[in-house]
Amino acid sequence: MKSRWMLALLLLLGAAVFGGITCAGDQKEEKVKLRAAIPFSGVSQKDISLVETEVNKITEEKLGITVEFVATESYTDQITMMLSGEEQLDIMAVMNGQLMESYLNDWLVPLDYYLEKYGQGIVEQVGENVIHCCDINNTLYGIPNNRDYASESNSYMMRKDILGKYHIDPETIKTMEDLEEVFDVVKEGEPDMTILLPGYGTILGNRYYLIGNFRPGAHMDFGRDEDIVNLFETEEYMQDLKTVRRWYLKGYLDENVLGRTESVLKRVEEGNVFAYTTKGKPNILSQDDLPQGPEMVCVSLDEASISYNSIADLAYVITQNTVSPEESMKLLNLFYTDSDIMNLLCYGVEGIHYKKLPDGHITFADEKNRNPFLNHAWSKPNQFISAVWEGTPLDVWEELRRFNETAIQACDVGFNFDISEVETEYAVVAEIYDTYKVLLENGMVNPEEGLTKMLREMREAGIEDILTVERQQFAHWRERNIKVFPS
């Protein structure tokens, strides 16, 4: 009898060892560790580590998850290298066309199931129709961040002191003719000053939503015309090229634009630039804050619009290299709903990078007036639940929501052109555009000659095939889509 009890005891112990049974308190459950690639351009590793420590205090308590932020100055190159191999990367931000690129490379986890089960806080914050602007072929692959999707694309940031010096009221600048008169006055009075810099690659970079998101098929009239035309054959594009060429010949633009490596804001801070192109919107002055530079004003010449599918231009995705799509969606849901985490990602650590003011605003933590996170707060998952920087109305996030909802809404908002059928032709045509755009859209060549050559090369490379496929996909998508912001 005793031997049989001893045998039973040994069998039980064996099951405990080999079956993974442990007594309470003998072993703590190991926390899930995720890796997230979030844009922290210009932020030191020391500052990112400070933020990471504080974020983990929250994620560990609420989810049992720790997160490591992948810091890099060469974001796209490092992400590509990680995803091309097997290195763990759970969450990442995709920007300027990277959503489609990542989809074509099979780097993305489809999100419909995980959003439904673990992401209802995201749906509440962002809105289901907005979220599905990241659908490709009717499957969700990304979560848009909450930001200003609309913009006044034909906008210019100008130095307030120079306007005052020549008694120019920015409220009187209503047309392109008015703008050119201002440039004439400033150029005559400040002959050594660069009058205008491109804020987005080229002078026309933000006018046609071509920043990193090349798409030759365009809907004109702020995107309201449902016909898809070759953008580069339109009269509007040619007239804009002629305007920029005239500005170049008048000496408004930087002749050495190809050799410059400094950022636009850095050059403005240095004091020898009058204006640069931008996208007008509420809070733009705070976003482009220049604490060490001249005070700026924004002049917008067009209506606010959501043209193309700009909502999908910055999204957060779960990659195929994740250790757990379930835990990754839980973490994303917390990012989009926890204001303490958003303050950390947008502005850094309270007391070190910023401080609170009695009226509810936040501001610089010390007299140096520097915050390395501030100018890129818009790129984080949900700035709409973060604190409001000093000098900005406390209701700015509600104002931005209204700005989105009341803007002109293009007919293709929510449509993502799947280029896989014409990927080879697309790559060649996009390369041709990249070759010509800096010269054409900064006025450095005669547009009649330069554009004619570019179009000829594009036709030879198959641009008409691209447009045919885009038109077919858009017609199919149009049959079932709904407005993102119902009017």
Short mmCIF file of C-alpha atoms in Angstrom, two decimals:
data_model
loop_
_atom_site.label_atom_id
_atom_site.label_comp_id
_atom_site.label_asym_id
_atom_site.label_seq_id
_atom_site.Cartn_x
_atom_site.Cartn_y
_atom_site.Cartn_z
CA MET A 1 0.00 0.00 0.00
CA LYS A 2 2.77 2.43 0.99
CA SER A 3 4.62 1.79 -2.27
CA ARG A 4 1.48 2.59 -4.30
CA TRP A 5 1.04 5.93 -2.48
CA MET A 6 4.72 6.69 -3.07
CA LEU A 7 4.27 5.95 -6.80
CA ALA A 8 1.23 8.24 -6.98
CA LEU A 9 3.17 11.02 -5.28
CA LEU A 10 6.05 10.66 -7.73
CA LEU A 11 3.65 10.77 -10.67
CA LEU A 12 2.03 13.93 -9.29
CA LEU A 13 5.41 15.62 -8.83
CA GLY A 14 6.40 14.63 -12.36
CA ALA A 15 3.24 16.17 -13.75
CA ALA A 16 3.95 19.35 -11.83
CA VAL A 17 7.46 19.58 -13.25
CA PHE A 18 6.81 18.55 -16.84
CA GLY A 19 3.30 19.98 -17.14
CA GLY A 20 4.29 23.43 -15.89
CA ILE A 21 2.18 23.33 -12.68
CA THR A 22 3.49 25.73 -10.02
CA CYS A 23 2.30 26.65 -6.58
CA ALA A 24 1.05 30.19 -6.00
CA GLY A 25 3.92 32.51 -5.12
CA ASP A 26 6.62 30.21 -6.50
CA GLN A 27 6.91 32.07 -9.82
CA LYS A 28 5.62 35.45 -10.98
CA GLU A 29 4.00 35.63 -14.39
CA GLU A 30 6.48 37.13 -16.85
CA LYS A 31 5.39 40.50 -18.26
CA VAL A 32 4.87 40.90 -21.99
CA LYS A 33 7.53 43.18 -23.51
CA LEU A 34 6.62 45.00 -26.71
CA ARG A 35 8.68 47.20 -29.01
CA ALA A 36 7.20 50.32 -30.60
CA ALA A 37 8.65 52.56 -33.30
CA ILE A 38 7.29 56.06 -32.76
CA PRO A 39 8.68 59.21 -34.42
CA PHE A 40 10.96 61.04 -31.97
CA SER A 41 12.90 63.12 -34.47
CA GLY A 42 15.56 65.27 -32.84
CA VAL A 43 15.01 63.80 -29.36
CA SER A 44 18.03 62.38 -27.51
CA GLN A 45 18.15 58.78 -26.28
CA LYS A 46 18.38 60.11 -22.73
CA ASP A 47 15.09 61.99 -23.07
CA ILE A 48 13.38 59.04 -24.76
CA SER A 49 14.53 56.76 -21.93
CA LEU A 50 13.05 59.13 -19.35
CA VAL A 51 9.72 58.99 -21.15
CA GLU A 52 9.90 55.22 -21.57
CA THR A 53 10.38 54.72 -17.82
CA GLU A 54 7.30 56.81 -16.99
CA VAL A 55 5.16 55.19 -19.70
CA ASN A 56 6.03 51.74 -18.38
CA LYS A 57 4.84 52.64 -14.90
CA ILE A 58 1.39 53.09 -16.44
CA THR A 59 1.40 50.17 -18.90
CA GLU A 60 2.68 47.69 -16.31
CA GLU A 61 0.01 48.68 -13.82
CA LYS A 62 -2.88 48.69 -16.31
CA LEU A 63 -1.91 45.93 -18.75
CA GLY A 64 1.06 44.02 -17.37
CA ILE A 65 2.97 45.17 -20.46
CA THR A 66 6.32 46.91 -20.78
CA VAL A 67 7.24 48.81 -23.92
CA GLU A 68 10.59 49.72 -25.43
CA PHE A 69 10.68 52.63 -27.85
CA VAL A 70 12.86 52.05 -30.89
CA ALA A 71 14.82 55.27 -31.24
CA THR A 72 16.47 56.12 -34.54
CA GLU A 73 17.49 59.16 -36.54
CA SER A 74 17.01 57.18 -39.76
CA TYR A 75 13.48 56.00 -39.07
CA THR A 76 12.54 54.51 -42.44
CA ASP A 77 15.86 52.74 -43.02
CA GLN A 78 15.96 51.13 -39.58
CA ILE A 79 12.32 50.04 -39.69
CA THR A 80 12.85 48.50 -43.13
CA MET A 81 15.87 46.58 -41.87
CA MET A 82 13.99 45.29 -38.81
CA LEU A 83 10.95 44.17 -40.79
CA SER A 84 13.01 42.58 -43.55
CA GLY A 85 14.41 40.20 -40.94
CA GLU A 86 12.92 38.61 -37.83
CA GLU A 87 13.71 41.31 -35.28
CA GLN A 88 10.80 41.97 -32.94
CA LEU A 89 8.78 45.05 -33.77
CA ASP A 90 5.19 45.12 -32.55
CA ILE A 91 3.84 48.62 -33.22
CA MET A 92 5.07 51.30 -35.57
CA ALA A 93 4.00 54.57 -37.10
CA VAL A 94 3.78 54.66 -40.89
CA MET A 95 4.03 58.01 -42.66
CA ASN A 96 3.94 59.49 -46.16
CA GLY A 97 3.00 56.44 -48.20
CA GLN A 98 4.53 53.82 -45.88
CA LEU A 99 1.14 52.20 -45.25
CA MET A 100 0.90 50.96 -48.84
CA GLU A 101 4.60 50.13 -48.98
CA SER A 102 4.29 48.04 -45.82
CA TYR A 103 1.17 46.33 -47.17
CA LEU A 104 2.92 45.40 -50.42
CA ASN A 105 5.82 43.93 -48.42
CA ASP A 106 3.45 41.79 -46.27
CA TRP A 107 4.67 43.50 -43.11
CA LEU A 108 1.22 44.25 -41.64
CA VAL A 109 -1.24 42.35 -39.47
CA PRO A 110 -4.91 42.76 -40.54
CA LEU A 111 -6.59 44.59 -37.66
CA ASP A 112 -10.37 44.17 -37.98
CA TYR A 113 -10.63 41.32 -35.45
CA TYR A 114 -8.21 42.83 -32.93
CA LEU A 115 -9.81 46.28 -33.14
CA GLU A 116 -13.25 44.80 -32.51
CA LYS A 117 -12.07 42.77 -29.52
CA TYR A 118 -9.45 44.98 -27.88
CA GLY A 119 -9.71 48.45 -29.45
CA GLN A 120 -13.11 49.90 -28.67
CA GLY A 121 -11.50 52.84 -26.89
CA ILE A 122 -9.78 53.68 -30.17
CA VAL A 123 -13.10 53.56 -32.03
CA GLU A 124 -14.62 55.96 -29.50
CA GLN A 125 -11.71 58.40 -29.78
CA VAL A 126 -11.09 58.34 -33.54
CA GLY A 127 -14.42 57.31 -35.06
CA GLU A 128 -15.13 54.14 -37.02
CA ASN A 129 -15.47 55.85 -40.43
CA VAL A 130 -12.17 57.64 -39.91
CA ILE A 131 -10.42 54.44 -38.85
CA HIS A 132 -11.51 52.64 -42.00
CA CYS A 133 -9.70 55.20 -44.12
CA CYS A 134 -6.79 52.80 -43.51
CA ASP A 135 -8.59 49.95 -45.26
CA ILE A 136 -6.88 48.40 -48.26
CA ASN A 137 -9.15 46.21 -50.36
CA ASN A 138 -11.77 46.31 -47.60
CA THR A 139 -9.40 45.09 -44.86
CA LEU A 140 -8.11 47.33 -42.06
CA TYR A 141 -4.33 47.64 -41.75
CA GLY A 142 -3.77 50.79 -39.66
CA ILE A 143 -5.20 53.18 -37.10
CA PRO A 144 -5.06 56.89 -38.09
CA ASN A 145 -3.77 59.18 -35.40
CA ASN A 146 -6.07 61.94 -34.18
CA ARG A 147 -4.89 65.14 -35.82
CA ASP A 148 -5.88 67.87 -38.29
CA TYR A 149 -6.70 65.88 -41.42
CA ALA A 150 -7.84 69.03 -43.19
CA SER A 151 -5.54 71.85 -44.23
CA GLU A 152 -5.45 75.11 -46.16
CA SER A 153 -2.83 73.87 -48.58
CA ASN A 154 -1.90 77.19 -50.21
CA SER A 155 -0.56 78.83 -47.05
CA TYR A 156 2.53 80.82 -46.14
CA MET A 157 4.23 81.45 -42.83
CA MET A 158 5.71 84.99 -42.75
CA ARG A 159 7.85 87.00 -40.35
CA LYS A 160 5.70 89.42 -38.41
CA ASP A 161 8.51 91.94 -37.87
CA ILE A 162 9.23 92.22 -41.61
CA LEU A 163 5.55 92.71 -42.40
CA GLY A 164 5.42 95.45 -39.78
CA LYS A 165 8.57 97.09 -41.05
CA TYR A 166 6.96 97.61 -44.46
CA HIS A 167 3.49 98.38 -43.04
CA ILE A 168 1.89 95.29 -44.57
CA ASP A 169 -1.29 94.01 -42.91
CA PRO A 170 -1.40 90.19 -43.40
CA GLU A 171 -5.22 90.38 -43.40
CA THR A 172 -5.05 92.19 -46.77
CA ILE A 173 -3.25 89.30 -48.50
CA LYS A 174 -6.13 87.45 -50.19
CA THR A 175 -4.87 86.37 -53.63
CA MET A 176 -1.71 85.15 -55.34
CA GLU A 177 -1.38 88.62 -56.88
CA ASP A 178 -1.44 90.18 -53.37
CA LEU A 179 1.17 87.66 -52.23
CA GLU A 180 3.51 88.49 -55.09
CA GLU A 181 3.21 92.21 -54.35
CA VAL A 182 4.32 91.52 -50.77
CA PHE A 183 7.26 89.48 -52.03
CA ASP A 184 8.21 92.37 -54.35
CA VAL A 185 8.19 94.88 -51.47
CA VAL A 186 10.24 92.67 -49.15
CA LYS A 187 12.74 91.75 -51.87
CA GLU A 188 13.32 95.41 -52.70
CA GLY A 189 13.85 96.32 -49.05
CA GLU A 190 15.80 93.17 -48.09
CA PRO A 191 17.79 92.25 -51.22
CA ASP A 192 20.00 89.72 -49.42
CA MET A 193 17.12 87.87 -47.78
CA THR A 194 15.63 84.61 -49.11
CA ILE A 195 11.99 85.50 -49.62
CA LEU A 196 10.44 82.02 -49.70
CA LEU A 197 11.50 78.50 -48.76
CA PRO A 198 9.61 75.25 -49.38
CA GLY A 199 8.22 73.85 -46.16
CA TYR A 200 7.51 70.46 -47.75
CA GLY A 201 10.22 69.42 -50.18
CA THR A 202 9.28 71.83 -52.99
CA ILE A 203 7.31 75.07 -53.25
CA LEU A 204 4.35 73.05 -54.56
CA GLY A 205 4.97 70.05 -52.29
CA ASN A 206 1.91 70.56 -50.12
CA ARG A 207 -0.38 71.83 -52.89
CA TYR A 208 -1.06 68.45 -54.53
CA TYR A 209 -0.48 65.99 -51.67
CA LEU A 210 2.56 64.48 -53.30
CA ILE A 211 4.77 64.39 -50.19
CA GLY A 212 6.11 60.85 -50.12
CA ASN A 213 2.72 59.67 -51.34
CA PHE A 214 3.10 59.82 -55.11
CA ARG A 215 -0.19 59.49 -56.94
CA PRO A 216 -0.43 60.76 -60.54
CA GLY A 217 -4.21 60.28 -60.71
CA ALA A 218 -5.85 63.40 -59.29
CA HIS A 219 -9.35 64.62 -58.46
CA MET A 220 -9.43 68.36 -59.14
CA ASP A 221 -11.51 71.13 -57.50
CA PHE A 222 -10.22 70.29 -54.01
CA GLY A 223 -10.84 66.63 -54.77
CA ARG A 224 -14.54 67.05 -55.46
CA ASP A 225 -14.37 66.19 -59.17
CA GLU A 226 -14.88 62.43 -59.41
CA ASP A 227 -13.01 62.12 -62.70
CA ILE A 228 -9.44 60.91 -62.29
CA VAL A 229 -7.05 62.91 -64.47
CA ASN A 230 -3.31 62.93 -64.95
CA LEU A 231 -2.31 65.69 -62.52
CA PHE A 232 0.75 66.64 -64.56
CA GLU A 233 -1.35 67.31 -67.67
CA THR A 234 -3.72 69.74 -65.94
CA GLU A 235 -3.75 73.47 -66.61
CA GLU A 236 -3.68 74.11 -62.84
CA TYR A 237 -0.37 72.32 -62.43
CA MET A 238 1.19 74.13 -65.39
CA GLN A 239 0.05 77.54 -64.11
CA ASP A 240 1.52 76.82 -60.69
CA LEU A 241 4.82 75.83 -62.27
CA LYS A 242 4.86 79.09 -64.22
CA THR A 243 4.21 81.08 -61.04
CA VAL A 244 7.05 79.38 -59.20
CA ARG A 245 9.34 79.88 -62.20
CA ARG A 246 8.54 83.60 -62.20
CA TRP A 247 9.33 83.79 -58.48
CA TYR A 248 12.65 82.05 -59.08
CA LEU A 249 13.62 84.48 -61.85
CA LYS A 250 12.69 87.40 -59.58
CA GLY A 251 15.12 86.09 -56.97
CA TYR A 252 12.57 85.17 -54.31
CA LEU A 253 13.74 81.57 -53.98
CA ASP A 254 16.94 79.92 -52.82
CA GLU A 255 19.14 79.13 -55.81
CA ASN A 256 21.10 76.62 -53.72
CA VAL A 257 18.08 74.64 -52.55
CA LEU A 258 19.68 71.38 -53.72
CA GLY A 259 22.72 71.90 -51.53
CA ARG A 260 20.95 72.81 -48.29
CA THR A 261 20.79 70.31 -45.43
CA GLU A 262 19.43 72.47 -42.59
CA SER A 263 15.74 72.27 -41.69
CA VAL A 264 13.42 75.06 -42.76
CA LEU A 265 12.71 76.09 -39.15
CA LYS A 266 16.45 76.21 -38.42
CA ARG A 267 17.05 78.54 -41.35
CA VAL A 268 14.16 80.79 -40.32
CA GLU A 269 15.56 80.94 -36.79
CA GLU A 270 18.89 82.12 -38.22
CA GLY A 271 17.10 85.23 -39.47
CA ASN A 272 17.68 85.43 -43.23
CA VAL A 273 14.36 83.99 -44.45
CA PHE A 274 11.09 85.90 -44.78
CA ALA A 275 8.55 83.15 -45.46
CA TYR A 276 8.01 79.44 -46.08
CA THR A 277 5.14 77.33 -47.43
CA THR A 278 2.97 75.50 -44.93
CA LYS A 279 -0.45 73.96 -44.39
CA GLY A 280 -2.77 76.40 -42.67
CA LYS A 281 -4.88 75.15 -39.77
CA PRO A 282 -5.83 76.02 -36.20
CA ASN A 283 -2.80 75.99 -33.87
CA ILE A 284 -0.27 76.12 -36.73
CA LEU A 285 1.72 78.84 -34.97
CA SER A 286 2.13 76.64 -31.90
CA GLN A 287 3.13 73.61 -33.99
CA ASP A 288 5.80 75.58 -35.86
CA ASP A 289 6.92 77.35 -32.70
CA LEU A 290 10.29 79.12 -32.98
CA PRO A 291 11.25 80.04 -29.39
CA GLN A 292 14.66 81.32 -30.50
CA GLY A 293 13.50 82.87 -33.76
CA PRO A 294 11.25 85.61 -35.11
CA GLU A 295 7.49 85.69 -34.47
CA MET A 296 5.51 84.39 -37.44
CA VAL A 297 2.02 84.84 -38.90
CA CYS A 298 0.18 82.46 -41.23
CA VAL A 299 -1.56 83.63 -44.41
CA SER A 300 -3.90 81.15 -46.15
CA LEU A 301 -5.21 81.69 -49.67
CA ASP A 302 -7.37 78.56 -50.10
CA GLU A 303 -10.27 76.95 -48.30
CA ALA A 304 -9.71 74.13 -45.84
CA SER A 305 -10.05 70.73 -47.46
CA ILE A 306 -9.37 67.06 -46.89
CA SER A 307 -7.97 66.16 -50.28
CA TYR A 308 -6.82 62.70 -51.31
CA ASN A 309 -6.80 60.22 -48.41
CA SER A 310 -4.67 62.38 -46.14
CA ILE A 311 -6.20 60.63 -43.12
CA ALA A 312 -4.10 57.54 -43.88
CA ASP A 313 -0.90 59.57 -44.24
CA LEU A 314 0.05 58.89 -40.62
CA ALA A 315 -1.20 55.71 -39.00
CA TYR A 316 -0.19 53.20 -36.33
CA VAL A 317 0.08 49.56 -37.37
CA ILE A 318 0.89 46.15 -35.90
CA THR A 319 3.64 44.36 -37.78
CA GLN A 320 4.09 40.72 -38.74
CA ASN A 321 7.15 40.68 -36.44
CA THR A 322 5.00 41.15 -33.35
CA VAL A 323 5.14 38.67 -30.47
CA SER A 324 1.42 39.23 -29.83
CA PRO A 325 -1.12 41.12 -31.95
CA GLU A 326 -3.59 40.88 -29.05
CA GLU A 327 -1.26 42.57 -26.56
CA SER A 328 -0.18 45.09 -29.21
CA MET A 329 -3.78 46.17 -29.82
CA LYS A 330 -4.33 46.45 -26.06
CA LEU A 331 -1.31 48.74 -25.86
CA LEU A 332 -2.46 50.83 -28.82
CA ASN A 333 -5.87 51.15 -27.19
CA LEU A 334 -4.20 52.49 -24.05
CA PHE A 335 -2.10 54.91 -26.10
CA TYR A 336 -5.24 56.34 -27.70
CA THR A 337 -7.19 56.64 -24.44
CA ASP A 338 -4.74 57.46 -21.64
CA SER A 339 -4.01 61.19 -21.36
CA ASP A 340 -1.01 60.68 -19.07
CA ILE A 341 0.70 58.52 -21.70
CA MET A 342 -0.13 61.03 -24.42
CA ASN A 343 1.35 63.89 -22.40
CA LEU A 344 4.54 61.85 -22.03
CA LEU A 345 4.79 61.02 -25.74
CA CYS A 346 3.83 64.53 -26.88
CA TYR A 347 5.69 66.69 -24.37
CA GLY A 348 8.03 64.55 -22.26
CA VAL A 349 8.22 64.26 -18.47
CA GLU A 350 6.53 66.86 -16.28
CA GLY A 351 9.07 68.88 -14.31
CA ILE A 352 11.86 68.04 -16.75
CA HIS A 353 10.49 68.89 -20.19
CA TYR A 354 7.38 70.90 -19.29
CA LYS A 355 5.44 72.26 -16.33
CA LYS A 356 1.77 72.94 -15.64
CA LEU A 357 0.37 76.45 -15.31
CA PRO A 358 -2.48 77.48 -12.98
CA ASP A 359 -4.81 78.26 -15.91
CA GLY A 360 -4.64 74.69 -17.26
CA HIS A 361 -1.96 75.18 -19.93
CA ILE A 362 1.51 73.66 -19.95
CA THR A 363 4.75 75.42 -20.88
CA PHE A 364 8.53 75.08 -20.91
CA ALA A 365 10.02 73.69 -17.71
CA ASP A 366 12.79 76.31 -17.50
CA GLU A 367 14.02 79.56 -18.97
CA LYS A 368 15.82 77.81 -21.86
CA ASN A 369 12.47 77.55 -23.67
CA ARG A 370 13.37 74.22 -25.22
CA ASN A 371 11.26 71.08 -25.46
CA PRO A 372 12.57 68.43 -27.88
CA PHE A 373 9.16 66.73 -28.17
CA LEU A 374 6.97 69.76 -28.86
CA ASN A 375 7.16 70.27 -32.63
CA HIS A 376 6.33 66.61 -33.32
CA ALA A 377 3.49 66.18 -30.82
CA TRP A 378 1.04 66.04 -33.77
CA SER A 379 2.53 62.70 -34.88
CA LYS A 380 1.64 60.81 -31.71
CA PRO A 381 -1.46 58.57 -31.55
CA ASN A 382 -3.97 60.95 -29.96
CA GLN A 383 -2.85 64.50 -29.25
CA PHE A 384 -6.53 65.36 -28.77
CA ILE A 385 -6.42 63.99 -25.20
CA SER A 386 -3.13 65.69 -24.31
CA ALA A 387 -2.55 68.96 -22.47
CA VAL A 388 -2.61 72.28 -24.33
CA TRP A 389 0.56 74.33 -24.77
CA GLU A 390 0.68 77.91 -23.52
CA GLY A 391 -0.45 80.46 -26.11
CA THR A 392 -3.02 78.10 -27.63
CA PRO A 393 -6.74 78.19 -26.79
CA LEU A 394 -7.68 75.52 -24.26
CA ASP A 395 -10.41 74.29 -26.60
CA VAL A 396 -7.99 73.79 -29.52
CA TRP A 397 -8.68 70.06 -29.84
CA GLU A 398 -12.42 70.66 -30.18
CA GLU A 399 -11.58 73.37 -32.71
CA LEU A 400 -9.49 70.92 -34.75
CA ARG A 401 -12.31 68.37 -34.73
CA ARG A 402 -14.67 71.03 -36.11
CA PHE A 403 -12.02 72.03 -38.64
CA ASN A 404 -11.94 68.45 -39.94
CA GLU A 405 -15.71 68.04 -39.98
CA THR A 406 -16.47 71.31 -41.80
CA ALA A 407 -13.66 71.21 -44.40
CA ILE A 408 -14.27 70.41 -48.07
CA GLN A 409 -14.18 66.62 -48.26
CA ALA A 410 -12.66 65.11 -51.39
CA CYS A 411 -14.58 62.32 -53.07
CA ASP A 412 -11.67 59.89 -52.54
CA VAL A 413 -11.16 60.28 -48.78
CA GLY A 414 -10.83 56.71 -47.55
CA PHE A 415 -9.65 55.26 -50.86
CA ASN A 416 -6.21 53.63 -50.88
CA PHE A 417 -4.93 52.82 -54.36
CA ASP A 418 -3.46 49.29 -54.35
CA ILE A 419 -0.60 49.56 -56.83
CA SER A 420 0.33 45.85 -56.78
CA GLU A 421 -1.08 45.27 -60.29
CA VAL A 422 1.13 48.02 -61.75
CA GLU A 423 3.89 48.09 -59.17
CA THR A 424 6.74 48.06 -61.72
CA GLU A 425 5.28 50.89 -63.82
CA TYR A 426 4.45 52.86 -60.68
CA ALA A 427 8.01 52.61 -59.35
CA VAL A 428 9.48 53.88 -62.62
CA VAL A 429 7.00 56.75 -62.95
CA ALA A 430 7.51 57.77 -59.33
CA GLU A 431 11.28 57.80 -59.88
CA ILE A 432 10.84 60.01 -62.93
CA TYR A 433 8.79 62.45 -60.86
CA ASP A 434 11.42 62.43 -58.09
CA THR A 435 14.06 63.31 -60.69
CA TYR A 436 12.17 66.32 -62.06
CA LYS A 437 10.17 67.67 -59.12
CA VAL A 438 12.92 69.59 -57.32
CA LEU A 439 13.81 71.44 -60.52
CA LEU A 440 10.25 72.01 -61.76
CA GLU A 441 8.50 72.80 -58.49
CA ASN A 442 11.24 75.13 -57.25
CA GLY A 443 11.26 77.12 -60.49
CA MET A 444 14.75 76.10 -61.57
CA VAL A 445 13.81 75.11 -65.13
CA ASN A 446 11.44 76.41 -67.80
CA PRO A 447 8.20 74.49 -67.14
CA GLU A 448 7.22 74.20 -70.79
CA GLU A 449 10.44 72.34 -71.52
CA GLY A 450 10.87 70.47 -68.23
CA LEU A 451 7.26 69.32 -67.92
CA THR A 452 7.17 68.19 -71.56
CA LYS A 453 10.21 65.97 -70.99
CA MET A 454 8.83 64.58 -67.72
CA LEU A 455 5.45 63.73 -69.28
CA ARG A 456 7.08 62.04 -72.27
CA GLU A 457 9.15 59.81 -69.99
CA MET A 458 6.13 59.04 -67.81
CA ARG A 459 4.03 57.99 -70.81
CA GLU A 460 6.82 55.73 -72.04
CA ALA A 461 7.04 54.19 -68.55
CA GLY A 462 3.32 53.33 -68.43
CA ILE A 463 1.53 56.13 -66.59
CA GLU A 464 -1.66 55.47 -68.60
CA ASP A 465 -1.72 51.87 -67.35
CA ILE A 466 -1.46 53.15 -63.78
CA LEU A 467 -4.34 55.58 -64.31
CA THR A 468 -6.51 52.85 -65.86
CA VAL A 469 -6.09 50.57 -62.84
CA GLU A 470 -6.63 53.45 -60.42
CA ARG A 471 -9.87 54.42 -62.16
CA GLN A 472 -11.13 50.82 -62.01
CA GLN A 473 -10.34 50.50 -58.29
CA PHE A 474 -11.85 53.87 -57.46
CA ALA A 475 -15.09 53.06 -59.29
CA HIS A 476 -15.39 49.78 -57.39
CA TRP A 477 -14.61 51.45 -54.05
CA ARG A 478 -17.02 54.31 -54.76
CA GLU A 479 -19.95 51.89 -54.99
CA ARG A 480 -19.73 50.99 -51.32
CA ASN A 481 -18.00 53.85 -49.50
CA ILE A 482 -19.62 56.33 -47.11
CA LYS A 483 -18.59 59.85 -46.17
CA VAL A 484 -16.05 60.03 -43.40
CA PHE A 485 -17.56 63.23 -42.03
CA PRO A 486 -21.26 63.25 -43.08
CA SER A 487 -22.36 66.75 -44.06
#
